[in-house]
Structure formats: C-alpha cells, structure tokens
Amino acid sequence: LMYSVAGGLAFSVLFSYFSLSAFFLIDHMHLNLITYGLLVALNAIALIMMALIAPRLHKKHTLFALMQCSFFIMLIGGGAMWLMNTLSLNTPATFMVPMFLATLGIGLLRPVSSTGVMNLAPSHLTGSTSALFNFIVFIMGALACSVSALFIHTIPAFGLYICTLSVMGLSLHKIN
C-alpha cells in the first residue's frame, strides 16, 4: 500500500498542476495559448527523462531510497516555488522552473512506485495488482485536483501544497 500511496501523492501534484497551471499562466500572467502549451510540453520532458533514468538508478539504489529521493526533489521544487513567488516575483520562470524540478521527482517516483507494488504481488495477481495500483493513484490524483482547484488560488499556496504532499510522502515508512 505504501507504494500506491506514494504514487497517488505524486500524481496529486501532477494533476493539480494540470488543473492550476492554465489559471496561473494564462489568467494571471497573460501568456498566450501557444506559449502555455509549449511550457506544459517542456515540463513533460521531465517525466520522459526520469522514465529513462529510473531503471538505471534502480540498479544502484533501493526502491525505498529512490522513493524518498523523489519526494525530496518534489519538496525542493515546491519550496523554491513558494519562496520565489512569496518574494513577489510571480513570473512564468518562477512557476515553471520549480515545477519542472517537482516533475523530475514525480517522473522518478512513477516507475519506482509501480515497480514496488508489482514486486510485492504474487505472479498470478499482477494484473489485478496493477489495476488496483492505477485505481488508487488516479483516484488520489483526481480528488487532489478537485481540492486544489477549490482552495489554491496563488502560486505560493501551490508551492506549499507541493511541500505538504512531499512531506507526507517522506513520512511513509518502509514495510518489511
């Protein structure tokens, strides 16, 4: 369950980013739709990069250590977003660069959490295990997206939200 919750926390940040980024970048910062789309696409590169790097890292580090590292990277991204935007900078860069960093953590956590879940499942239950994992991850992401859309209206608040979910992830304990 720990790895499912970890994946859910990461996707909660990602889904909330999808929900809030248009509000921040288009409504508040007045970026046009093409620029917004390019920034979102650039952020997706972080997910792709980490999907390629994660298997190599897993050869040298445990899944639990990589999970903790992922949440720490997300915490740094959220903290940087909060700090830079609390200082009234509020630019696309002070939103997107920390979010790119947080997305690197999310991108590392996704394969780590799914591998952690699958390693614990008996071979005859892998299909059901995978389905349950994805159900938990996407339900948590959808609920968090709804909550963030209702209650988060500033970039510093979103940075604190990322930090809060990251600390929750760091508090998950290894199950032996």
mmCIF file of C-alpha atoms in Angstrom, residues 33-93:
data_model
loop_
_atom_site.group_PDB
_atom_site.id
_atom_site.type_symbol
_atom_site.label_atom_id
_atom_site.label_comp_id
_atom_site.label_asym_id
_atom_site.label_seq_id
_atom_site.Cartn_x
_atom_site.Cartn_y
_atom_site.Cartn_z
ATOM 1 C CA LEU A 33 -2.187 29.587 -25.514
ATOM 2 C CA ILE A 34 0.761 28.584 -27.684
ATOM 3 C CA THR A 35 3.311 29.692 -25.101
ATOM 4 C CA TYR A 36 1.322 27.922 -22.399
ATOM 5 C CA GLY A 37 1.237 24.727 -24.457
ATOM 6 C CA LEU A 38 4.991 24.882 -25.045
ATOM 7 C CA LEU A 39 5.663 25.314 -21.322
ATOM 8 C CA VAL A 40 3.480 22.341 -20.459
ATOM 9 C CA ALA A 41 5.244 20.291 -23.146
ATOM 10 C CA LEU A 42 8.647 21.281 -21.747
ATOM 11 C CA ASN A 43 7.504 20.167 -18.320
ATOM 12 C CA ALA A 44 6.510 16.795 -19.780
ATOM 13 C CA ILE A 45 10.156 16.308 -20.746
ATOM 14 C CA ALA A 46 10.914 15.874 -17.032
ATOM 15 C CA LEU A 47 8.575 12.866 -16.923
ATOM 16 C CA ILE A 48 10.160 11.343 -20.005
ATOM 17 C CA MET A 49 13.708 11.941 -18.762
ATOM 18 C CA MET A 50 13.072 10.274 -15.436
ATOM 19 C CA ALA A 51 11.286 7.318 -17.020
ATOM 20 C CA LEU A 52 14.531 6.687 -18.899
ATOM 21 C CA ILE A 53 16.830 7.296 -15.920
ATOM 22 C CA ALA A 54 14.870 5.463 -13.185
ATOM 23 C CA PRO A 55 15.767 1.897 -14.273
ATOM 24 C CA ARG A 56 19.464 2.778 -14.200
ATOM 25 C CA LEU A 57 19.138 4.312 -10.739
ATOM 26 C CA HIS A 58 17.294 1.234 -9.502
ATOM 27 C CA LYS A 59 20.346 -0.884 -10.310
ATOM 28 C CA LYS A 60 22.328 1.092 -7.713
ATOM 29 C CA HIS A 61 19.696 2.095 -5.140
ATOM 30 C CA THR A 62 16.745 0.516 -3.373
ATOM 31 C CA LEU A 63 13.195 1.385 -4.373
ATOM 32 C CA PHE A 64 12.583 2.905 -0.949
ATOM 33 C CA ALA A 65 15.658 5.150 -1.254
ATOM 34 C CA LEU A 66 14.543 6.272 -4.727
ATOM 35 C CA MET A 67 11.043 6.948 -3.413
ATOM 36 C CA GLN A 68 12.458 9.126 -0.628
ATOM 37 C CA CYS A 69 14.732 10.900 -3.127
ATOM 38 C CA SER A 70 11.726 11.562 -5.365
ATOM 39 C CA PHE A 71 9.782 13.212 -2.568
ATOM 40 C CA PHE A 72 12.841 15.220 -1.538
ATOM 41 C CA ILE A 73 13.199 16.557 -5.105
ATOM 42 C CA MET A 74 9.496 17.446 -5.089
ATOM 43 C CA LEU A 75 9.947 19.180 -1.720
ATOM 44 C CA ILE A 76 12.795 21.293 -3.099
ATOM 45 C CA GLY A 77 10.692 22.234 -6.140
ATOM 46 C CA GLY A 78 7.676 23.156 -4.008
ATOM 47 C CA GLY A 79 9.830 25.094 -1.561
ATOM 48 C CA ALA A 80 11.504 27.020 -4.361
ATOM 49 C CA MET A 81 8.102 27.801 -5.886
ATOM 50 C CA TRP A 82 6.796 29.067 -2.549
ATOM 51 C CA LEU A 83 9.902 31.137 -1.783
ATOM 52 C CA MET A 84 10.378 32.751 -5.193
ATOM 53 C CA ASN A 85 6.714 33.626 -5.576
ATOM 54 C CA THR A 86 6.334 34.811 -1.980
ATOM 55 C CA LEU A 87 9.058 37.327 -2.795
ATOM 56 C CA SER A 88 6.573 38.724 -5.350
ATOM 57 C CA LEU A 89 8.472 37.604 -8.413
ATOM 58 C CA ASN A 90 5.448 35.783 -9.946
ATOM 59 C CA THR A 91 6.872 35.179 -13.395
ATOM 60 C CA PRO A 92 6.449 32.185 -15.671
ATOM 61 C CA ALA A 93 10.009 31.162 -14.788
#
